[in-house]
């Protein structure tokens, strides 16, 4: 190994501008020792991470690494610990974005997992702790790289339930945001919840909405975790949260602890929070058999399944016409632009993990 020396080791680091904004970037070079991580490799990454935190600029990592450089032994592993610590300290201070450009194995997978957003290249990038050969040796199971850690594996975990609602929440969102431009995050994971970025009258906002088109918009475990993480990101970087809820009651189809993560995230957030309650969609009760029961169900819908009882009790601030939704959201964003609110001091809360 000592016979082959490369001035930059297996990573290139630096800063530049993307669309006029300063960003810090590191790019692992797979052509040099397979992009494996050495102690110098790690120090270079940690150095620009610290610089990015000082100036408040986003950090972008182009990951393409075979893991630790085994020739360096424990020094390489110590380098990983330095990177993981820097990732953790930077969380909530600067946005951290990971791009998986090729196979990433072993310890190389954990740093992207600690960042805010991770993007993968279809059919090219793979993210796995243990490769297919090791899996076959231990379990006698043959799997491909794509099956084990490909882009589809990390973005899709289950097939959504059959659609039981008539409209797609994404259609509602694109009608309301500036120029219909909505940047959705994790669109293929937990499709019953929609999260992403947009602008309202020029202001950057984060949008969360349960999608009746998939699983009737019910909040299951995956949807709750997906939304909770996004809400905490928005609050960390002082981005207002706009929530679209299809109905006044939400169902949790999973472990209570995971649903409470989303509740905790909303309750802890101090940024402006605006909620729009839409309709549930064409989920209708088919009245069959007992006419008296059907009549009572119709009476219940008339008395309670409308916004007026909630408005009378002060649970909603106003009942508006659909055509005024965008204008009202923009007005409220301007009104609360200078909102300042702090939670009581504490070392940290006990998140329901």
mmCIF file of C-alpha atoms in Angstrom:
data_model
loop_
_atom_site.group_PDB
_atom_site.id
_atom_site.type_symbol
_atom_site.label_atom_id
_atom_site.label_comp_id
_atom_site.label_asym_id
_atom_site.label_seq_id
_atom_site.Cartn_x
_atom_site.Cartn_y
_atom_site.Cartn_z
ATOM 1 C CA UNK A 1 0.000 0.000 0.000
ATOM 2 C CA UNK A 2 2.844 2.385 0.802
ATOM 3 C CA UNK A 3 4.084 2.042 -2.783
ATOM 4 C CA UNK A 4 0.993 3.845 -4.027
ATOM 5 C CA UNK A 5 0.563 7.365 -2.674
ATOM 6 C CA UNK A 6 -2.128 9.773 -3.846
ATOM 7 C CA UNK A 7 -1.961 13.448 -2.779
ATOM 8 C CA UNK A 8 -5.727 13.711 -2.233
ATOM 9 C CA UNK A 9 -6.153 10.209 -0.840
ATOM 10 C CA UNK A 10 -9.543 8.789 -1.917
ATOM 11 C CA UNK A 11 -11.696 11.867 -1.307
ATOM 12 C CA UNK A 12 -11.891 15.331 -2.859
ATOM 13 C CA UNK A 13 -13.256 18.153 -0.689
ATOM 14 C CA UNK A 14 -14.017 21.801 -1.267
ATOM 15 C CA UNK A 15 -16.644 24.500 -1.557
ATOM 16 C CA UNK A 16 -18.485 26.125 -4.413
ATOM 17 C CA UNK A 17 -21.806 27.613 -5.428
ATOM 18 C CA UNK A 18 -25.011 25.937 -6.566
ATOM 19 C CA UNK A 19 -27.581 28.309 -8.014
ATOM 20 C CA UNK A 20 -25.647 31.169 -6.399
ATOM 21 C CA UNK A 21 -25.528 29.628 -2.916
ATOM 22 C CA UNK A 22 -22.371 28.525 -1.140
ATOM 23 C CA UNK A 23 -22.174 24.805 -0.401
ATOM 24 C CA UNK A 24 -19.474 22.496 0.923
ATOM 25 C CA UNK A 25 -18.929 19.205 -0.890
ATOM 26 C CA UNK A 26 -16.899 16.061 -0.428
ATOM 27 C CA UNK A 27 -16.677 13.402 -3.116
ATOM 28 C CA UNK A 28 -15.278 9.935 -2.509
ATOM 29 C CA UNK A 29 -13.166 8.678 -5.422
ATOM 30 C CA UNK A 30 -13.769 4.986 -6.082
ATOM 31 C CA UNK A 31 -10.820 4.890 -8.509
ATOM 32 C CA UNK A 32 -8.434 5.395 -5.563
ATOM 33 C CA UNK A 33 -8.356 2.354 -3.267
ATOM 34 C CA UNK A 34 -12.031 1.751 -4.006
ATOM 35 C CA UNK A 35 -12.979 4.950 -2.182
ATOM 36 C CA UNK A 36 -12.048 3.225 1.066
ATOM 37 C CA UNK A 37 -11.848 5.380 4.163
ATOM 38 C CA UNK A 38 -8.491 6.114 5.750
ATOM 39 C CA UNK A 39 -7.687 8.382 8.684
ATOM 40 C CA UNK A 40 -6.619 11.210 6.326
ATOM 41 C CA UNK A 41 -9.785 10.631 4.274
ATOM 42 C CA UNK A 42 -11.877 11.076 7.421
ATOM 43 C CA UNK A 43 -9.975 14.159 8.604
ATOM 44 C CA UNK A 44 -10.593 15.896 5.277
ATOM 45 C CA UNK A 45 -14.325 15.244 5.504
ATOM 46 C CA UNK A 46 -14.553 16.361 9.138
ATOM 47 C CA UNK A 47 -12.621 19.547 8.341
ATOM 48 C CA UNK A 48 -15.054 20.756 5.686
ATOM 49 C CA UNK A 49 -18.008 19.716 7.854
ATOM 50 C CA UNK A 50 -16.682 21.985 10.597
ATOM 51 C CA UNK A 51 -16.131 24.822 8.100
ATOM 52 C CA UNK A 52 -19.673 24.400 6.785
ATOM 53 C CA UNK A 53 -21.050 24.710 10.317
ATOM 54 C CA UNK A 54 -19.035 27.889 10.944
ATOM 55 C CA UNK A 55 -20.463 29.671 7.884
ATOM 56 C CA UNK A 56 -23.894 28.003 8.005
ATOM 57 C CA UNK A 57 -23.654 26.458 4.537
ATOM 58 C CA UNK A 58 -25.200 23.142 3.460
ATOM 59 C CA UNK A 59 -23.002 20.047 3.218
ATOM 60 C CA UNK A 60 -23.300 17.656 0.266
ATOM 61 C CA UNK A 61 -21.589 14.281 0.300
ATOM 62 C CA UNK A 62 -21.046 12.216 -2.858
ATOM 63 C CA UNK A 63 -20.648 8.733 -1.407
ATOM 64 C CA UNK A 64 -18.932 5.941 -3.323
ATOM 65 C CA UNK A 65 -16.918 3.857 -0.874
ATOM 66 C CA UNK A 66 -16.095 0.232 -0.246
ATOM 67 C CA UNK A 67 -15.867 0.832 3.488
ATOM 68 C CA UNK A 68 -12.879 1.004 5.818
ATOM 69 C CA UNK A 69 -9.356 0.656 4.449
ATOM 70 C CA UNK A 70 -8.380 -2.581 6.128
ATOM 71 C CA UNK A 71 -4.649 -1.911 5.666
ATOM 72 C CA UNK A 72 -4.950 0.949 8.175
ATOM 73 C CA UNK A 73 -6.744 -1.162 10.751
ATOM 74 C CA UNK A 74 -8.013 0.702 13.802
ATOM 75 C CA UNK A 75 -6.988 4.119 12.407
ATOM 76 C CA UNK A 76 -9.655 3.776 9.727
ATOM 77 C CA UNK A 77 -12.307 2.842 12.283
ATOM 78 C CA UNK A 78 -11.325 5.854 14.395
ATOM 79 C CA UNK A 79 -11.898 7.995 11.304
ATOM 80 C CA UNK A 80 -15.463 6.711 11.051
ATOM 81 C CA UNK A 81 -16.161 7.670 14.655
ATOM 82 C CA UNK A 82 -14.965 11.232 13.950
ATOM 83 C CA UNK A 83 -17.287 11.519 10.940
ATOM 84 C CA UNK A 84 -20.288 10.130 12.827
ATOM 85 C CA UNK A 85 -19.719 12.591 15.656
ATOM 86 C CA UNK A 86 -19.455 15.485 13.191
ATOM 87 C CA UNK A 87 -22.695 14.364 11.482
ATOM 88 C CA UNK A 88 -24.458 14.348 14.828
ATOM 89 C CA UNK A 89 -23.157 17.759 15.913
ATOM 90 C CA UNK A 90 -24.079 19.275 12.532
ATOM 91 C CA UNK A 91 -27.644 17.938 12.719
ATOM 92 C CA UNK A 92 -29.997 20.886 13.060
ATOM 93 C CA UNK A 93 -27.168 23.363 12.442
ATOM 94 C CA UNK A 94 -26.736 22.918 8.681
ATOM 95 C CA UNK A 95 -28.634 20.862 6.092
ATOM 96 C CA UNK A 96 -26.789 17.628 5.303
ATOM 97 C CA UNK A 97 -27.444 15.882 1.989
ATOM 98 C CA UNK A 98 -26.027 12.529 0.874
ATOM 99 C CA UNK A 99 -25.864 11.280 -2.709
ATOM 100 C CA UNK A 100 -25.084 7.586 -3.093
ATOM 101 C CA UNK A 101 -23.232 7.381 -6.408
ATOM 102 C CA UNK A 102 -22.125 3.744 -6.324
ATOM 103 C CA UNK A 103 -21.762 0.765 -3.998
ATOM 104 C CA UNK A 104 -21.396 1.778 -0.342
ATOM 105 C CA UNK A 105 -20.704 -1.016 2.096
ATOM 106 C CA UNK A 106 -19.760 -1.584 5.708
ATOM 107 C CA UNK A 107 -19.163 1.485 7.844
ATOM 108 C CA UNK A 108 -19.725 3.740 4.817
ATOM 109 C CA UNK A 109 -23.500 3.334 5.162
ATOM 110 C CA UNK A 110 -23.883 5.003 8.547
ATOM 111 C CA UNK A 111 -22.868 8.566 7.714
ATOM 112 C CA UNK A 112 -25.564 8.922 4.998
ATOM 113 C CA UNK A 113 -28.070 7.491 7.481
ATOM 114 C CA UNK A 114 -27.261 10.350 9.867
ATOM 115 C CA UNK A 115 -27.847 13.090 7.272
ATOM 116 C CA UNK A 116 -31.117 14.880 6.532
ATOM 117 C CA UNK A 117 -31.741 13.664 2.977
ATOM 118 C CA UNK A 118 -30.337 10.751 0.981
ATOM 119 C CA UNK A 119 -30.576 10.319 -2.790
ATOM 120 C CA UNK A 120 -29.637 7.182 -4.720
ATOM 121 C CA UNK A 121 -28.989 6.464 -8.399
ATOM 122 C CA UNK A 122 -31.215 3.735 -9.793
ATOM 123 C CA UNK A 123 -29.348 0.584 -10.917
ATOM 124 C CA UNK A 124 -25.994 2.126 -9.952
ATOM 125 C CA UNK A 125 -25.933 2.856 -6.231
ATOM 126 C CA UNK A 126 -26.174 0.289 -3.450
ATOM 127 C CA UNK A 127 -26.233 0.746 0.298
ATOM 128 C CA UNK A 128 -25.674 -2.316 2.466
ATOM 129 C CA UNK A 129 -23.764 -3.224 5.599
ATOM 130 C CA UNK A 130 -22.882 -6.713 4.353
ATOM 131 C CA UNK A 131 -22.506 -7.645 0.695
ATOM 132 C CA UNK A 132 -24.247 -10.481 -1.190
ATOM 133 C CA UNK A 133 -21.240 -12.833 -0.866
ATOM 134 C CA UNK A 134 -21.234 -12.636 2.931
ATOM 135 C CA UNK A 135 -25.007 -13.073 3.079
ATOM 136 C CA UNK A 136 -24.715 -16.212 0.953
ATOM 137 C CA UNK A 137 -21.928 -17.618 3.141
ATOM 138 C CA UNK A 138 -23.860 -17.065 6.367
ATOM 139 C CA UNK A 139 -27.473 -17.744 5.383
ATOM 140 C CA UNK A 140 -27.002 -19.649 2.096
ATOM 141 C CA UNK A 141 -29.383 -17.125 0.547
ATOM 142 C CA UNK A 142 -28.567 -15.741 -2.872
ATOM 143 C CA UNK A 143 -29.434 -12.069 -3.329
ATOM 144 C CA UNK A 144 -28.298 -9.453 -5.807
ATOM 145 C CA UNK A 145 -26.838 -6.076 -4.908
ATOM 146 C CA UNK A 146 -30.049 -4.411 -6.089
ATOM 147 C CA UNK A 147 -32.240 -6.637 -3.914
ATOM 148 C CA UNK A 148 -29.999 -6.215 -0.896
ATOM 149 C CA UNK A 149 -29.401 -2.487 -0.973
ATOM 150 C CA UNK A 150 -30.539 -0.885 -4.215
ATOM 151 C CA UNK A 151 -32.423 2.368 -4.614
ATOM 152 C CA UNK A 152 -35.801 0.620 -4.778
ATOM 153 C CA UNK A 153 -35.097 -1.362 -1.615
ATOM 154 C CA UNK A 154 -34.423 1.812 0.354
ATOM 155 C CA UNK A 155 -37.373 3.820 -0.992
ATOM 156 C CA UNK A 156 -40.148 1.220 -1.059
ATOM 157 C CA UNK A 157 -40.924 -1.099 1.843
ATOM 158 C CA UNK A 158 -44.439 -2.298 1.111
ATOM 159 C CA UNK A 159 -47.194 -2.134 -1.470
ATOM 160 C CA UNK A 160 -49.849 0.457 -0.538
ATOM 161 C CA UNK A 161 -53.337 -0.716 0.270
ATOM 162 C CA UNK A 162 -55.998 -0.439 -2.394
ATOM 163 C CA UNK A 163 -57.170 3.103 -2.958
ATOM 164 C CA UNK A 164 -60.319 3.937 -1.032
ATOM 165 C CA UNK A 165 -60.558 7.665 -1.690
ATOM 166 C CA UNK A 166 -61.350 9.774 -4.705
ATOM 167 C CA UNK A 167 -58.604 12.379 -4.775
ATOM 168 C CA UNK A 168 -54.847 12.732 -4.533
ATOM 169 C CA UNK A 169 -53.569 15.222 -1.950
ATOM 170 C CA UNK A 170 -50.642 16.079 -4.232
ATOM 171 C CA UNK A 171 -53.113 17.536 -6.735
ATOM 172 C CA UNK A 172 -54.455 19.825 -4.011
ATOM 173 C CA UNK A 173 -50.950 20.923 -3.015
ATOM 174 C CA UNK A 174 -49.775 21.735 -6.556
ATOM 175 C CA UNK A 175 -52.876 23.882 -7.103
ATOM 176 C CA UNK A 176 -51.996 26.029 -4.075
ATOM 177 C CA UNK A 177 -48.210 26.496 -4.162
ATOM 178 C CA UNK A 178 -46.281 28.975 -6.296
ATOM 179 C CA UNK A 179 -46.269 27.937 -9.963
ATOM 180 C CA UNK A 180 -47.458 24.461 -8.978
ATOM 181 C CA UNK A 181 -43.867 23.603 -8.051
ATOM 182 C CA UNK A 182 -43.817 21.012 -5.251
ATOM 183 C CA UNK A 183 -40.583 19.150 -4.426
ATOM 184 C CA UNK A 184 -41.756 15.925 -2.815
ATOM 185 C CA UNK A 185 -39.471 14.026 -0.451
ATOM 186 C CA UNK A 186 -39.528 10.202 -0.334
ATOM 187 C CA UNK A 187 -42.460 9.892 -2.773
ATOM 188 C CA UNK A 188 -42.324 6.070 -2.935
ATOM 189 C CA UNK A 189 -42.164 5.436 0.821
ATOM 190 C CA UNK A 190 -45.329 5.497 2.961
ATOM 191 C CA UNK A 191 -47.442 6.964 0.162
ATOM 192 C CA UNK A 192 -50.316 7.613 2.562
ATOM 193 C CA UNK A 193 -48.407 10.679 3.792
ATOM 194 C CA UNK A 194 -47.001 13.402 1.512
ATOM 195 C CA UNK A 195 -44.061 15.597 2.548
ATOM 196 C CA UNK A 196 -42.010 18.138 0.628
ATOM 197 C CA UNK A 197 -40.939 21.711 -0.008
ATOM 198 C CA UNK A 198 -42.664 24.519 -1.880
ATOM 199 C CA UNK A 199 -43.059 28.294 -1.895
ATOM 200 C CA UNK A 200 -46.102 30.316 -0.945
ATOM 201 C CA UNK A 201 -45.948 33.900 -2.176
ATOM 202 C CA UNK A 202 -42.173 33.506 -2.368
ATOM 203 C CA UNK A 203 -41.770 32.091 1.147
ATOM 204 C CA UNK A 204 -40.192 28.658 1.587
ATOM 205 C CA UNK A 205 -42.542 26.272 3.391
ATOM 206 C CA UNK A 206 -42.619 22.618 4.319
ATOM 207 C CA UNK A 207 -45.804 20.729 3.517
ATOM 208 C CA UNK A 208 -47.210 17.650 5.228
ATOM 209 C CA UNK A 209 -50.450 16.045 4.102
ATOM 210 C CA UNK A 210 -52.079 12.663 4.510
ATOM 211 C CA UNK A 211 -53.069 11.278 1.120
ATOM 212 C CA UNK A 212 -56.545 9.701 0.893
ATOM 213 C CA UNK A 213 -55.568 8.003 -2.358
ATOM 214 C CA UNK A 214 -53.451 5.486 -0.448
ATOM 215 C CA UNK A 215 -54.766 3.552 2.554
ATOM 216 C CA UNK A 216 -57.420 6.275 2.888
ATOM 217 C CA UNK A 217 -54.708 8.551 4.270
ATOM 218 C CA UNK A 218 -54.544 6.654 7.571
ATOM 219 C CA UNK A 219 -51.346 7.162 9.556
ATOM 220 C CA UNK A 220 -49.505 3.895 10.004
ATOM 221 C CA UNK A 221 -46.057 3.323 11.507
ATOM 222 C CA UNK A 222 -44.039 4.219 8.410
ATOM 223 C CA UNK A 223 -46.098 7.328 7.646
ATOM 224 C CA UNK A 224 -45.794 8.584 11.223
ATOM 225 C CA UNK A 225 -42.022 8.198 11.306
ATOM 226 C CA UNK A 226 -41.645 9.755 7.843
ATOM 227 C CA UNK A 227 -43.682 12.832 8.773
ATOM 228 C CA UNK A 228 -42.176 13.210 12.260
ATOM 229 C CA UNK A 229 -38.619 13.324 10.941
ATOM 230 C CA UNK A 230 -39.595 15.928 8.328
ATOM 231 C CA UNK A 231 -41.419 18.120 10.861
ATOM 232 C CA UNK A 232 -38.359 18.098 13.126
ATOM 233 C CA UNK A 233 -36.155 19.094 10.169
ATOM 234 C CA UNK A 234 -38.446 22.020 9.329
ATOM 235 C CA UNK A 235 -38.452 23.226 12.921
ATOM 236 C CA UNK A 236 -34.654 22.929 13.156
ATOM 237 C CA UNK A 237 -34.202 25.286 10.209
ATOM 238 C CA UNK A 238 -37.091 27.636 11.017
ATOM 239 C CA UNK A 239 -39.254 26.693 8.027
ATOM 240 C CA UNK A 240 -43.044 27.161 8.469
ATOM 241 C CA UNK A 241 -45.168 24.012 8.395
ATOM 242 C CA UNK A 242 -48.366 23.759 6.362
ATOM 243 C CA UNK A 243 -50.418 20.653 7.082
ATOM 244 C CA UNK A 244 -53.269 19.306 4.966
ATOM 245 C CA UNK A 245 -55.524 16.917 6.852
ATOM 246 C CA UNK A 246 -58.286 15.008 5.068
ATOM 247 C CA UNK A 247 -60.835 14.913 7.867
ATOM 248 C CA UNK A 248 -60.881 15.916 11.515
ATOM 249 C CA UNK A 249 -60.107 12.442 12.920
ATOM 250 C CA UNK A 250 -57.013 10.402 12.090
ATOM 251 C CA UNK A 251 -56.536 6.683 12.514
ATOM 252 C CA UNK A 252 -53.294 5.064 13.616
ATOM 253 C CA UNK A 253 -52.871 1.591 12.178
ATOM 254 C CA UNK A 254 -49.769 0.570 14.094
ATOM 255 C CA UNK A 255 -47.804 0.775 17.290
ATOM 256 C CA UNK A 256 -48.853 3.755 19.405
ATOM 257 C CA UNK A 257 -45.255 4.712 20.121
ATOM 258 C CA UNK A 258 -44.572 5.461 16.465
ATOM 259 C CA UNK A 259 -47.683 7.608 16.121
ATOM 260 C CA UNK A 260 -46.633 9.566 19.179
ATOM 261 C CA UNK A 261 -43.402 10.531 17.418
ATOM 262 C CA UNK A 262 -45.408 12.684 15.021
ATOM 263 C CA UNK A 263 -47.449 14.220 17.825
ATOM 264 C CA UNK A 264 -44.257 14.985 19.754
ATOM 265 C CA UNK A 265 -42.635 16.580 16.693
ATOM 266 C CA UNK A 266 -45.589 18.908 16.091
ATOM 267 C CA UNK A 267 -45.939 19.825 19.760
ATOM 268 C CA UNK A 268 -42.238 20.645 20.096
ATOM 269 C CA UNK A 269 -42.039 22.724 16.900
ATOM 270 C CA UNK A 270 -42.025 26.498 17.456
ATOM 271 C CA UNK A 271 -42.233 27.594 13.811
ATOM 272 C CA UNK A 272 -45.507 28.903 12.326
ATOM 273 C CA UNK A 273 -47.917 25.981 11.868
ATOM 274 C CA UNK A 274 -50.957 26.288 9.598
ATOM 275 C CA UNK A 275 -53.417 23.435 9.145
ATOM 276 C CA UNK A 276 -56.015 23.096 6.396
ATOM 277 C CA UNK A 277 -58.717 20.468 6.940
ATOM 278 C CA UNK A 278 -60.021 19.118 3.650
ATOM 279 C CA UNK A 279 -62.648 16.498 2.974
ATOM 280 C CA UNK A 280 -62.125 12.761 3.351
ATOM 281 C CA UNK A 281 -63.201 12.042 -0.211
ATOM 282 C CA UNK A 282 -65.701 9.603 -1.700
ATOM 283 C CA UNK A 283 -65.611 7.159 1.191
ATOM 284 C CA UNK A 284 -69.295 6.662 1.728
ATOM 285 C CA UNK A 285 -71.352 4.320 3.879
ATOM 286 C CA UNK A 286 -73.582 2.046 1.866
ATOM 287 C CA UNK A 287 -76.853 1.919 3.774
ATOM 288 C CA UNK A 288 -78.260 -1.571 3.531
ATOM 289 C CA UNK A 289 -80.809 -3.470 5.556
ATOM 290 C CA UNK A 290 -81.980 -1.582 8.639
ATOM 291 C CA UNK A 291 -83.559 1.692 7.483
ATOM 292 C CA UNK A 292 -83.654 3.020 11.044
ATOM 293 C CA UNK A 293 -79.905 2.488 11.416
ATOM 294 C CA UNK A 294 -79.307 4.200 8.090
ATOM 295 C CA UNK A 295 -81.365 7.189 9.233
ATOM 296 C CA UNK A 296 -79.387 7.496 12.460
ATOM 297 C CA UNK A 297 -76.103 7.338 10.572
ATOM 298 C CA UNK A 298 -77.286 10.114 8.278
ATOM 299 C CA UNK A 299 -78.221 12.216 11.306
ATOM 300 C CA UNK A 300 -74.777 11.649 12.801
ATOM 301 C CA UNK A 301 -73.110 12.797 9.576
ATOM 302 C CA UNK A 302 -75.303 15.909 9.485
ATOM 303 C CA UNK A 303 -74.645 16.808 13.118
ATOM 304 C CA UNK A 304 -70.960 16.003 13.489
ATOM 305 C CA UNK A 305 -69.256 15.298 10.146
ATOM 306 C CA UNK A 306 -69.026 18.941 9.161
ATOM 307 C CA UNK A 307 -66.786 21.816 10.276
ATOM 308 C CA UNK A 308 -69.361 23.831 12.209
ATOM 309 C CA UNK A 309 -69.322 21.925 15.548
ATOM 310 C CA UNK A 310 -65.528 22.246 15.641
ATOM 311 C CA UNK A 311 -65.712 25.951 14.803
ATOM 312 C CA UNK A 312 -68.309 26.612 17.512
ATOM 313 C CA UNK A 313 -66.026 25.000 20.087
ATOM 314 C CA UNK A 314 -63.010 27.021 18.936
ATOM 315 C CA UNK A 315 -61.065 24.084 17.548
ATOM 316 C CA UNK A 316 -60.730 25.725 14.121
ATOM 317 C CA UNK A 317 -60.079 29.416 13.510
ATOM 318 C CA UNK A 318 -62.194 29.900 10.415
ATOM 319 C CA UNK A 319 -64.282 28.148 7.783
ATOM 320 C CA UNK A 320 -63.252 29.316 4.329
ATOM 321 C CA UNK A 321 -64.220 28.773 0.720
ATOM 322 C CA UNK A 322 -61.833 26.471 -1.174
ATOM 323 C CA UNK A 323 -61.086 29.248 -3.673
ATOM 324 C CA UNK A 324 -59.618 31.442 -0.910
ATOM 325 C CA UNK A 325 -57.285 28.787 0.530
ATOM 326 C CA UNK A 326 -54.062 30.007 -1.082
ATOM 327 C CA UNK A 327 -54.720 33.654 -0.259
ATOM 328 C CA UNK A 328 -55.515 32.852 3.360
ATOM 329 C CA UNK A 329 -52.386 30.707 3.813
ATOM 330 C CA UNK A 330 -50.184 33.453 2.347
ATOM 331 C CA UNK A 331 -51.793 36.061 4.621
ATOM 332 C CA UNK A 332 -51.202 33.939 7.715
ATOM 333 C CA UNK A 333 -47.597 33.220 6.717
ATOM 334 C CA UNK A 334 -46.959 36.958 6.450
ATOM 335 C CA UNK A 335 -48.710 37.575 9.774
ATOM 336 C CA UNK A 336 -46.611 35.016 11.650
ATOM 337 C CA UNK A 337 -43.321 35.658 9.827
ATOM 338 C CA UNK A 338 -41.868 37.274 12.955
ATOM 339 C CA UNK A 339 -43.209 34.633 15.340
ATOM 340 C CA UNK A 340 -40.819 33.984 18.220
ATOM 341 C CA UNK A 341 -41.542 31.294 20.729
ATOM 342 C CA UNK A 342 -39.238 29.241 22.902
ATOM 343 C CA UNK A 343 -39.887 26.022 24.755
ATOM 344 C CA UNK A 344 -38.944 25.776 28.454
ATOM 345 C CA UNK A 345 -35.230 25.188 29.018
ATOM 346 C CA UNK A 346 -34.155 21.578 29.413
ATOM 347 C CA UNK A 347 -31.201 19.455 28.513
ATOM 348 C CA UNK A 348 -33.352 17.563 26.010
ATOM 349 C CA UNK A 349 -36.777 16.007 25.760
ATOM 350 C CA UNK A 350 -37.395 12.272 25.881
ATOM 351 C CA UNK A 351 -38.524 11.515 22.339
ATOM 352 C CA UNK A 352 -40.751 8.397 22.101
ATOM 353 C CA UNK A 353 -38.222 6.371 20.095
#
